[in-house]
Short mmCIF file of C-alpha atoms and ligand atoms in Angstrom, two decimals:
data_model
loop_
_atom_site.label_atom_id
_atom_site.label_comp_id
_atom_site.label_asym_id
_atom_site.label_seq_id
_atom_site.Cartn_x
_atom_site.Cartn_y
_atom_site.Cartn_z
CA UNK T 1 -19.91 21.83 -2.03
CA UNK T 2 -21.10 21.96 -5.87
CA UNK T 3 -21.24 18.54 -7.97
CA UNK T 4 -18.17 17.87 -10.00
CA UNK T 5 -18.98 16.61 -13.70
CA UNK T 6 -15.24 15.91 -15.51
CA UNK T 7 -15.83 14.94 -18.58
CA UNK T 8 -14.05 14.67 -22.44
CA UNK T 9 -12.24 11.84 -21.19
CA UNK T 10 -11.54 8.11 -21.56
CA UNK T 11 -13.45 6.44 -18.63
CA UNK T 12 -12.20 3.42 -17.70
CA UNK T 13 -14.33 2.05 -14.53
CA UNK T 14 -12.36 -1.31 -14.51
CA UNK T 15 -14.31 -3.11 -11.10
CA UNK T 16 -17.26 -5.91 -11.79
CA UNK T 17 -19.34 -4.28 -15.20
CA UNK T 18 -16.05 -3.59 -16.63
CA UNK T 19 -16.25 0.06 -19.23
CA UNK T 20 -14.41 1.82 -21.47
CA UNK T 21 -16.94 4.77 -21.92
CA UNK T 22 -15.17 6.78 -24.65
CA UNK T 23 -15.82 10.83 -24.41
CA UNK T 24 -17.83 9.57 -21.45
CA UNK T 25 -17.48 11.19 -18.49
CA UNK T 26 -17.96 11.04 -13.81
CA UNK T 27 -19.92 13.03 -11.88
CA UNK T 28 -18.86 13.60 -8.48
CA UNK T 29 -21.17 14.11 -5.47
CA UNK T 30 -19.43 15.28 -1.77
CA UNK T 31 -16.91 11.79 -1.73
CA UNK T 32 -18.61 9.42 -3.84
CA UNK T 33 -19.51 8.82 -7.01
CA UNK T 34 -23.24 9.33 -8.25
CA UNK T 35 -23.48 8.87 -12.42
CA UNK T 36 -20.82 8.12 -15.21
CA UNK T 37 -21.51 7.79 -18.57
CA UNK T 38 -21.56 9.82 -21.87
CA UNK T 39 -20.14 13.13 -21.27
CA UNK T 40 -22.63 14.99 -23.25
CA UNK T 41 -25.43 13.23 -21.99
CA UNK T 42 -23.78 14.16 -18.45
CA UNK T 43 -23.66 17.76 -19.21
CA UNK T 44 -27.78 18.27 -20.42
CA UNK T 45 -28.59 16.29 -17.12
CA UNK T 46 -26.19 18.06 -14.49
CA UNK T 47 -25.79 22.19 -15.80
CA UNK T 48 -24.73 23.32 -12.00
CA UNK T 49 -22.65 21.09 -11.68
CA UNK T 50 -18.69 22.37 -11.86
CA UNK T 51 -16.94 21.19 -14.87
CA UNK T 52 -14.00 19.43 -15.06
CA UNK T 53 -12.24 18.99 -18.54
CA UNK T 54 -10.46 15.74 -18.64
CA UNK T 55 -8.15 17.10 -21.92
CA UNK T 56 -9.20 13.73 -23.51
CA UNK T 57 -7.16 11.89 -21.48
CA UNK T 58 -7.85 9.06 -19.16
CA UNK T 59 -10.37 8.96 -15.69
CA UNK T 60 -9.65 5.76 -14.43
CA UNK T 61 -9.88 4.49 -10.23
CA UNK T 62 -6.58 6.05 -7.78
CA UNK T 63 -4.00 3.13 -7.32
CA UNK T 64 -3.93 1.56 -4.00
CA UNK T 65 -0.62 0.29 -2.69
CA UNK T 66 -1.27 -3.64 0.48
CA UNK T 67 1.85 -3.10 2.07
CA UNK T 68 4.22 -0.37 2.55
CA UNK T 69 7.33 2.00 4.65
CA UNK T 70 7.16 5.12 4.42
CA UNK T 71 10.17 4.72 6.53
CA UNK T 72 11.73 3.60 3.85
CA UNK T 73 11.86 7.45 2.10
CA UNK T 74 14.68 8.08 4.59
CA UNK T 75 17.02 5.55 2.30
CA UNK T 76 17.03 6.79 -1.02
CA UNK T 77 20.36 7.21 -2.15
CA UNK T 78 21.86 6.02 1.51
CA UNK T 79 24.82 4.40 1.00
CA UNK T 80 24.70 1.36 3.52
CA UNK T 81 27.92 1.76 5.53
CA UNK T 82 30.86 -1.18 5.15
CA UNK T 83 30.84 -4.48 3.07
CA UNK T 84 27.70 -5.16 0.90
CA UNK T 85 25.23 -7.06 2.78
CA UNK T 86 25.22 -10.43 1.09
CA UNK T 87 21.63 -11.88 1.78
CA UNK T 88 18.44 -11.04 3.52
CA UNK T 89 19.08 -11.05 7.40
CA UNK T 90 22.19 -9.11 6.76
CA UNK T 91 20.81 -6.76 3.96
CA UNK T 92 17.90 -6.04 7.63
CA UNK T 93 21.13 -5.93 10.12
CA UNK T 94 23.12 -3.18 8.53
CA UNK T 95 20.77 -1.71 6.72
CA UNK T 96 16.68 -1.44 7.90
CA UNK T 97 17.32 -2.07 11.23
CA UNK T 98 20.17 0.67 12.04
CA UNK T 99 18.47 3.32 10.15
CA UNK T 100 14.54 2.35 11.61
CA UNK T 101 16.35 2.85 15.63
CA UNK T 102 17.66 6.24 14.48
CA UNK T 103 14.39 7.14 13.28
CA UNK T 104 12.79 10.42 16.05
CA UNK T 105 9.19 10.98 15.40
CA UNK T 106 10.58 14.29 13.60
CA UNK T 107 12.24 11.62 10.83
CA UNK T 108 8.68 9.48 10.75
CA UNK T 109 6.60 12.55 9.91
CA UNK T 110 8.70 13.99 7.48
CA UNK T 111 9.68 10.39 5.78
CA UNK T 112 5.30 9.84 5.30
CA UNK T 113 4.78 13.35 4.01
CA UNK T 114 7.71 12.56 1.57
CA UNK T 115 5.75 9.28 0.57
CA UNK T 116 2.31 10.74 0.76
CA UNK T 117 3.54 13.56 -1.56
CA UNK T 118 4.13 11.06 -3.49
CA UNK T 119 1.35 8.45 -3.58
CA UNK T 120 -0.60 11.44 -5.03
CA UNK T 121 1.89 12.38 -7.34
CA UNK T 122 1.68 8.82 -8.48
CA UNK T 123 -2.19 9.02 -8.18
CA UNK T 124 -2.01 5.98 -5.33
CA UNK T 125 -5.45 7.11 -3.68
CA UNK T 126 -5.08 5.00 -0.68
CA UNK T 127 -1.91 2.58 1.71
CA UNK T 128 -0.86 0.17 4.06
CA UNK T 129 1.88 0.85 5.87
CA UNK T 130 3.87 -0.67 8.26
CA UNK T 131 5.84 0.90 10.58
CA UNK T 132 8.75 0.19 13.06
CA UNK T 133 10.79 3.03 14.87
CA UNK T 134 11.96 1.49 18.20
CA UNK T 135 13.50 4.86 19.95
CA UNK T 136 10.50 6.31 19.50
CA UNK T 137 7.34 4.10 19.46
CA UNK T 138 5.08 6.10 21.20
CA UNK T 139 2.69 8.37 19.42
CA UNK T 140 4.62 7.60 16.04
CA UNK T 141 0.69 5.96 14.71
CA UNK T 142 -0.21 9.33 15.92
CA UNK T 143 2.52 11.70 14.01
CA UNK T 144 1.69 9.46 10.29
CA UNK T 145 -2.45 10.03 10.94
CA UNK T 146 -1.99 13.88 11.13
CA UNK T 147 0.35 13.58 7.76
CA UNK T 148 -2.44 11.55 6.59
CA UNK T 149 -5.28 13.48 7.48
CA UNK T 150 -3.34 16.72 6.04
CA UNK T 151 -2.40 14.85 3.20
CA UNK T 152 -6.29 14.14 2.17
CA UNK T 153 -5.44 10.19 0.91
CA UNK T 154 -6.70 7.15 2.83
CA UNK T 155 -4.41 4.83 4.73
CA UNK T 156 -3.73 1.85 7.05
CA UNK T 157 -1.43 1.89 10.07
CA UNK T 158 0.50 -0.47 12.00
CA UNK T 159 2.73 -0.06 14.12
CA UNK T 160 5.30 -3.18 13.73
CA UNK T 161 5.74 -5.24 17.31
CA UNK T 162 8.99 -7.22 16.91
CA UNK T 163 11.01 -9.15 19.94
CA UNK T 164 15.08 -8.09 17.96
CA UNK T 165 14.84 -4.75 20.68
CA UNK T 166 14.51 -6.01 23.89
CA UNK T 167 11.13 -6.30 26.38
CA UNK T 168 10.89 -2.43 27.10
CA UNK T 169 10.33 -2.32 23.18
CA UNK T 170 8.33 -5.12 22.72
CA UNK T 171 5.60 -3.52 25.41
CA UNK T 172 5.46 -0.64 23.17
CA UNK T 173 4.57 -1.51 20.24
CA UNK T 174 1.95 -3.45 21.54
CA UNK T 175 0.92 -0.64 23.89
CA UNK T 176 0.74 1.65 20.01
CA UNK T 177 -1.13 -0.56 18.31
CA UNK T 178 -3.64 -0.41 21.14
CA UNK T 179 -3.55 2.17 22.09
CA UNK T 180 -3.87 3.69 18.76
CA UNK T 181 -6.77 1.07 17.32
CA UNK T 182 -8.94 2.58 20.02
CA UNK T 183 -8.27 5.74 19.09
CA UNK T 184 -9.99 5.22 15.74
CA UNK T 185 -13.05 4.42 17.78
CA UNK T 186 -12.98 6.93 19.79
CA UNK T 187 -10.36 10.70 19.35
CA UNK T 188 -10.18 9.81 15.67
CA UNK T 189 -13.85 8.03 15.28
CA UNK T 190 -14.96 11.02 12.43
CA UNK T 191 -12.02 9.81 10.34
CA UNK T 192 -11.71 6.65 10.93
CA UNK T 193 -15.90 6.81 9.84
CA UNK T 194 -15.42 8.30 7.17
CA UNK T 195 -12.80 5.64 5.64
CA UNK T 196 -10.30 7.63 5.74
CA UNK T 197 -7.68 6.16 8.49
CA UNK T 198 -7.55 2.69 10.07
CA UNK T 199 -5.91 -0.02 11.62
CA UNK T 200 -4.40 -3.27 11.79
CA UNK T 201 -2.11 -5.31 14.62
CA UNK T 202 1.52 -4.88 13.15
CA UNK T 203 3.78 -7.57 13.66
CA UNK T 204 7.25 -7.63 12.21
CA UNK T 205 8.11 -11.41 11.57
CA UNK T 206 7.69 -14.63 12.39
CA UNK T 207 11.59 -14.91 13.23
CA UNK T 208 11.14 -11.47 15.33
CA UNK T 209 8.56 -12.95 17.46
CA UNK T 210 8.72 -15.40 20.13
CA UNK T 211 5.49 -17.37 21.36
CA UNK T 212 4.39 -14.96 24.44
CA UNK T 213 4.89 -12.03 22.41
CA UNK T 214 2.47 -13.75 19.70
CA UNK T 215 0.45 -14.70 22.37
CA UNK T 216 -0.53 -11.44 23.54
CA UNK T 217 -0.95 -9.50 20.30
CA UNK T 218 -3.53 -12.23 18.92
CA UNK T 219 -5.01 -11.58 22.40
CA UNK T 220 -4.82 -8.22 22.04
CA UNK T 221 -6.09 -8.03 18.21
CA UNK T 222 -9.53 -10.38 18.80
CA UNK T 223 -10.65 -7.87 21.90
CA UNK T 224 -10.08 -5.10 19.24
CA UNK T 225 -11.46 -6.61 16.10
CA UNK T 226 -8.20 -5.83 13.76
CA UNK T 227 -6.68 -8.01 11.58
CA UNK T 228 -2.63 -8.02 11.77
CA UNK T 229 -0.15 -7.34 9.19
CA UNK T 230 2.82 -9.41 8.85
CA UNK T 231 5.96 -10.30 6.76
CA UNK T 232 5.34 -13.93 5.75
CA UNK T 233 8.24 -16.29 4.63
CA UNK T 234 10.39 -12.93 2.17
CA UNK T 235 13.27 -15.07 2.84
CA UNK T 236 14.31 -18.72 2.88
CA UNK T 237 15.62 -17.88 6.75
CA UNK T 238 12.50 -16.82 8.13
CA UNK T 239 10.94 -20.32 7.79
CA UNK T 240 13.90 -22.23 8.98
CA UNK T 241 13.51 -20.05 12.13
CA UNK T 242 10.27 -21.05 12.36
CA UNK T 243 10.86 -24.99 10.70
CA UNK T 244 14.74 -24.86 13.38
CA UNK T 245 13.11 -23.07 16.44
CA UNK T 246 9.23 -24.39 16.57
CA UNK T 247 8.67 -27.39 14.60
CA UNK T 248 6.42 -25.82 12.53
CA UNK T 249 6.33 -23.73 9.06
CA UNK T 250 6.06 -20.03 9.15
CA UNK T 251 1.98 -19.85 7.90
CA UNK T 252 2.01 -23.19 10.32
CA UNK T 253 3.40 -21.50 13.51
CA UNK T 254 1.27 -18.04 12.86
CA UNK T 255 -1.99 -19.82 12.02
CA UNK T 256 -1.35 -21.49 15.22
CA UNK T 257 -1.16 -18.57 16.72
CA UNK T 258 -4.52 -16.98 16.22
CA UNK T 259 -2.53 -15.03 13.44
CA UNK T 260 -3.65 -15.21 9.74
CA UNK T 261 -8.10 -14.71 9.16
CA UNK T 262 -9.66 -12.63 6.50
CA UNK T 263 -8.53 -9.93 7.71
CA UNK T 264 -4.91 -9.38 8.01
CA UNK T 265 -1.97 -9.48 5.73
CA UNK T 266 0.64 -11.86 5.35
CA UNK T 267 3.15 -9.65 3.29
CA UNK T 268 5.71 -11.60 0.65
CA UNK T 269 4.84 -15.50 0.85
CA UNK T 270 8.56 -15.69 -1.11
CA UNK T 271 9.03 -19.19 0.21
CA UNK T 272 5.37 -20.63 1.26
CA UNK T 273 4.67 -24.06 0.35
CA UNK T 274 1.83 -25.63 -1.18
CA UNK T 275 0.30 -26.67 2.68
CA UNK T 276 0.80 -23.61 3.37
CA UNK T 277 -0.80 -22.05 0.25
CA UNK T 278 -4.03 -24.28 1.16
CA UNK T 279 -3.62 -22.55 4.40
CA UNK T 280 -3.43 -19.43 3.68
CA UNK T 281 -6.21 -19.61 1.84
CA UNK T 282 -8.29 -22.11 4.51
CA UNK T 283 -8.17 -19.01 6.71
CA UNK T 284 -9.34 -16.54 3.75
CA UNK T 285 -5.76 -14.82 4.40
CA UNK T 286 -4.16 -12.48 2.03
CA UNK T 287 -1.10 -11.71 0.51
CA UNK T 288 0.67 -9.45 -1.08
CA UNK T 289 2.98 -9.28 -3.58
CA UNK T 290 6.31 -7.01 -4.19
CA UNK T 291 8.26 -8.55 -6.94
CA UNK T 292 10.65 -4.65 -7.06
CA UNK T 293 11.49 -5.89 -3.18
CA UNK T 294 11.97 -9.11 -3.69
CA UNK T 295 14.27 -9.14 -6.86
CA UNK T 296 16.12 -6.25 -4.72
CA UNK T 297 16.98 -8.27 -2.00
CA UNK T 298 17.24 -11.46 -4.31
CA UNK T 299 15.43 -13.35 -2.12
CA UNK T 300 13.09 -14.74 -4.87
CA UNK T 301 9.97 -15.39 -6.91
CA UNK T 302 6.84 -15.26 -4.15
CA UNK T 303 4.47 -18.37 -5.79
CA UNK T 304 1.36 -15.87 -6.86
CA UNK T 305 0.02 -18.03 -9.52
CA UNK T 306 0.12 -21.23 -7.53
CA UNK T 307 -1.60 -18.71 -4.65
CA UNK T 308 -4.36 -17.34 -6.40
CA UNK T 309 -5.02 -20.68 -7.98
CA UNK T 310 -5.50 -21.93 -4.87
CA UNK T 311 -7.87 -19.54 -4.18
CA UNK T 312 -4.97 -17.41 -1.84
CA UNK T 313 -5.93 -13.31 -2.08
CA UNK T 314 -2.79 -11.87 -3.11
CA UNK T 315 -2.75 -7.88 -3.95
CA UNK T 316 -0.17 -5.80 -4.50
CA UNK T 317 2.53 -3.53 -3.06
CA UNK T 318 5.43 -1.38 -2.60
CA UNK T 319 7.35 -2.39 0.21
CA UNK T 320 8.90 1.20 0.09
CA UNK T 321 9.71 1.32 -2.99
CA UNK T 322 8.51 4.47 -4.63
CA UNK T 323 4.94 4.97 -4.08
CA UNK T 324 4.51 4.58 -7.70
CA UNK T 325 2.23 1.24 -8.27
CA UNK T 326 2.67 1.56 -12.39
CA UNK T 327 6.57 0.40 -11.69
CA UNK T 328 4.69 -2.30 -9.36
CA UNK T 329 2.69 -3.82 -11.96
CA UNK T 330 5.38 -3.78 -14.71
CA UNK T 331 7.87 -5.48 -12.61
CA UNK T 332 5.01 -7.91 -11.13
CA UNK T 333 4.10 -8.63 -15.10
CA UNK T 334 8.39 -9.70 -15.84
CA UNK T 335 10.12 -10.84 -13.05
CA UNK T 336 7.88 -14.21 -13.44
CA UNK T 337 7.66 -14.74 -16.96
CA UNK T 338 12.19 -14.68 -16.33
CA UNK T 339 12.07 -17.04 -13.41
CA UNK T 340 10.14 -19.43 -14.69
CA UNK T 341 11.73 -18.77 -18.62
CA UNK T 342 8.20 -18.53 -19.29
CA UNK T 343 6.20 -15.69 -21.53
CA UNK T 344 2.84 -16.85 -21.60
CA UNK T 345 2.86 -16.18 -17.22
CA UNK T 346 1.45 -13.19 -15.57
CA UNK T 347 -0.18 -11.73 -17.80
CA UNK T 348 -1.32 -8.01 -17.37
CA UNK T 349 -4.95 -8.75 -17.21
CA UNK T 350 -4.01 -10.74 -13.72
CA UNK T 351 -1.44 -8.38 -12.53
CA UNK T 352 -3.79 -6.01 -13.09
CA UNK T 353 -6.93 -7.69 -11.37
CA UNK T 354 -4.33 -7.58 -8.17
CA UNK T 355 -3.70 -4.28 -8.08
CA UNK T 356 -6.75 -2.63 -8.06
CA UNK T 357 -10.32 -5.99 -7.78
CA UNK T 358 -7.65 -7.74 -5.00
CA UNK T 359 -6.08 -4.58 -3.25
CA UNK T 360 -9.51 -3.67 -3.21
CA UNK T 361 -10.99 -6.45 -1.40
CA UNK T 362 -8.02 -5.70 0.97
CA UNK T 363 -9.07 -1.27 2.20
CA UNK T 364 -12.40 -3.45 2.81
CA UNK T 365 -11.00 -5.73 4.91
CA UNK T 366 -9.18 -3.26 7.06
CA UNK T 367 -11.02 -0.53 6.80
CA UNK T 368 -14.32 -1.87 7.43
CA UNK T 369 -13.46 -2.60 11.10
CA UNK T 370 -13.45 1.17 11.65
CA UNK T 371 -16.17 2.09 9.11
CA UNK T 372 -19.83 0.71 8.75
CA UNK T 373 -20.55 2.36 5.11
CA UNK T 374 -16.27 1.51 3.43
CA UNK T 375 -17.21 3.00 -0.11
CA UNK T 376 -16.31 0.41 -2.88
CA UNK T 377 -12.05 1.89 -4.07
CA UNK T 378 -10.28 0.83 -7.45
CA UNK T 379 -13.53 0.73 -9.81
CA UNK T 380 -15.77 4.00 -10.36
CA UNK T 381 -19.68 2.90 -10.29
CA UNK T 382 -21.85 4.59 -8.65
CA UNK T 383 -21.72 5.04 -4.72
CA UNK T 384 -18.35 3.86 -4.83
CA UNK T 385 -15.54 6.40 -3.47
CA UNK T 386 -14.71 9.47 -5.92
CA UNK T 387 -11.04 8.65 -5.80
CA UNK T 388 -9.47 9.13 -8.91
CA UNK T 389 -6.94 9.71 -11.37
CA UNK T 390 -6.03 11.89 -14.22
CA UNK T 391 -3.64 10.85 -17.19
CA UNK T 392 -2.66 12.50 -20.71
CA UNK T 393 -2.53 9.21 -22.15
CA UNK T 394 -3.59 9.36 -25.61
CA UNK T 395 -3.54 6.01 -27.09
CA UNK T 396 -1.14 5.95 -29.95
CA UNK T 397 -3.02 1.70 -31.11
CA UNK T 398 -6.48 1.55 -30.53
CA UNK T 399 -8.40 0.79 -26.66
CA UNK T 400 -10.84 -1.27 -25.34
CA UNK T 401 -11.20 -2.92 -22.25
CA UNK T 402 -9.79 -6.19 -23.20
CA UNK T 403 -6.64 -4.44 -23.84
CA UNK T 404 -6.08 -2.25 -21.11
CA UNK T 405 -4.69 -3.92 -18.96
CA UNK T 406 -1.55 -3.78 -21.42
CA UNK T 407 -1.72 -0.24 -22.08
CA UNK T 408 -0.94 0.15 -18.26
CA UNK T 409 1.99 -2.42 -18.82
CA UNK T 410 3.17 -1.31 -21.78
CA UNK T 411 2.34 2.57 -22.38
CA UNK T 412 0.94 4.17 -18.89
CA UNK T 413 3.35 5.64 -16.62
CA UNK T 414 3.66 8.49 -13.51
CA UNK T 415 4.45 11.03 -16.34
CA UNK T 416 0.32 10.50 -17.52
CA UNK T 417 -0.89 11.46 -14.31
CA UNK T 418 -2.03 14.76 -14.31
CA UNK T 419 -4.67 15.50 -12.01
CA UNK T 420 -5.56 12.79 -7.98
CA UNK T 421 -9.09 13.26 -6.68
CA UNK T 422 -9.86 10.88 -3.17
CA UNK T 423 -13.31 10.91 -1.57
CA UNK T 424 -14.38 14.18 -3.62
CA UNK T 425 -10.91 17.04 -3.08
CA UNK T 426 -8.63 17.17 -5.64
CA UNK T 427 -5.08 16.61 -3.94
CA UNK T 428 -3.17 17.56 -7.27
CA UNK T 429 -4.14 19.70 -9.87
CA UNK T 430 -2.49 19.54 -13.26
CA UNK T 431 0.66 18.18 -11.79
CA UNK T 432 0.65 20.52 -8.21
CA UNK T 433 -0.39 18.77 -5.33
CA UNK T 434 -2.20 21.14 -3.00
CA UNK T 435 -2.75 19.46 0.21
CA UNK T 436 1.28 19.05 0.64
CA UNK T 437 4.04 21.85 -0.42
CA UNK T 438 6.21 19.85 -1.91
CA UNK T 439 9.33 21.76 -2.36
CA UNK T 440 9.25 22.30 2.31
CA UNK T 441 8.75 18.73 1.78
CA UNK T 442 11.17 17.61 0.51
CA UNK T 443 13.71 20.06 1.90
CA UNK T 444 12.89 19.05 5.50
CA UNK T 445 13.42 15.98 4.89
CA UNK T 446 16.70 15.79 3.01
CA UNK T 447 17.50 17.78 6.04
CA UNK T 448 16.62 15.28 8.05
CA UNK T 449 17.78 11.41 6.34
CA UNK T 450 21.31 13.76 5.38
CA UNK T 451 21.70 13.55 9.87
CA UNK T 452 20.56 10.97 10.16
CA UNK T 453 23.01 9.20 7.63
CA UNK T 454 25.30 10.92 9.66
CA UNK T 455 24.46 9.37 12.73
CA UNK T 456 24.48 5.60 11.23
ZN1 LIG P 501 7.53 -5.30 3.95
#
């Protein structure tokens, strides 16, 4: 494969040595970035590289998503049968748990295709998924892994273990996580060692996990050397359940069960108190903020800045909303200001730091058990992953390293993304997807989702 030199663009590197280079260029060699600098100099230095003209737009790292549910693709436009759900538990019972029980392996495959096509189109290059299909558990993570491989993105997968469907489904969920994790060190070793696929041990949430199930998963995850991916205090009901049944708050219960730690992801953390925030920090657990989902479910506002101040690594996810992380960033930027009646909270640079540097730390934590040299993501630097996006954004106002986060919140959006590269390979060029046939993917998903809605 020849080197690729992307030039004639404004390079925004992000990362530790954050630079904004006008008329800059990025040299891609194999799966990594080999040089960054002035475009004209790179052209002289690397005359044999295949030249790609960024058209004067932006060249920046691919977006990252630290918590999603691919199967959420099938809920787009779906009416919830019966009375509108009044609260979070009713949303789960009437919508999500009815939907996921009906998913077949074919549905799982089709929804993963929709989400990964969506990810590529929006420049999202690395995602962490959390899957549930209680009546088609076995092999579900393989089905998703094959779509990930075809799409060409990076992904960390997990199956959501839960007590809600009885002992047979608990056992199947545990087996699926453990089988898939082992496969990353055997049949799928190459893909895993290349940093393209990873796994964490999936758990639904404290309120659907008995002490016995938690204990089995904790011991399985520890033996396999992986962290856990679990919803934590998304709604007040999760805290109330834990306090009433176990006499401990949710984070304390999970810590006592050995679920927390530097490789674990605690999604949401909307209702954690200051003591729990302290435990998340002390165990170096990762939290993931999903503002669109939290607003949609009306569950509350996560104390994101309190967690950050306490030293918790808080990343950004979409919890099954669209793979447009720019939308998620805008939602994060806006919701805290409104909720706290304070325009000073959650400035754009903090949002950008969560979406890139902090999400990258989560990716490093979940991929490194399977990949001895996981490349840096979320930043462009020599040796980092060649995971980048090109945007047709010609700033209407001055742009600098300092104000770039505000350009991202107020100026840049999905329509600007024209090309997406992962591990040195173009997955989209000039808005045309190269690894997935979007028309076919959507037609098939529309058919399968329609039939699933009828079964509901
Ligand atoms: Zn979720």
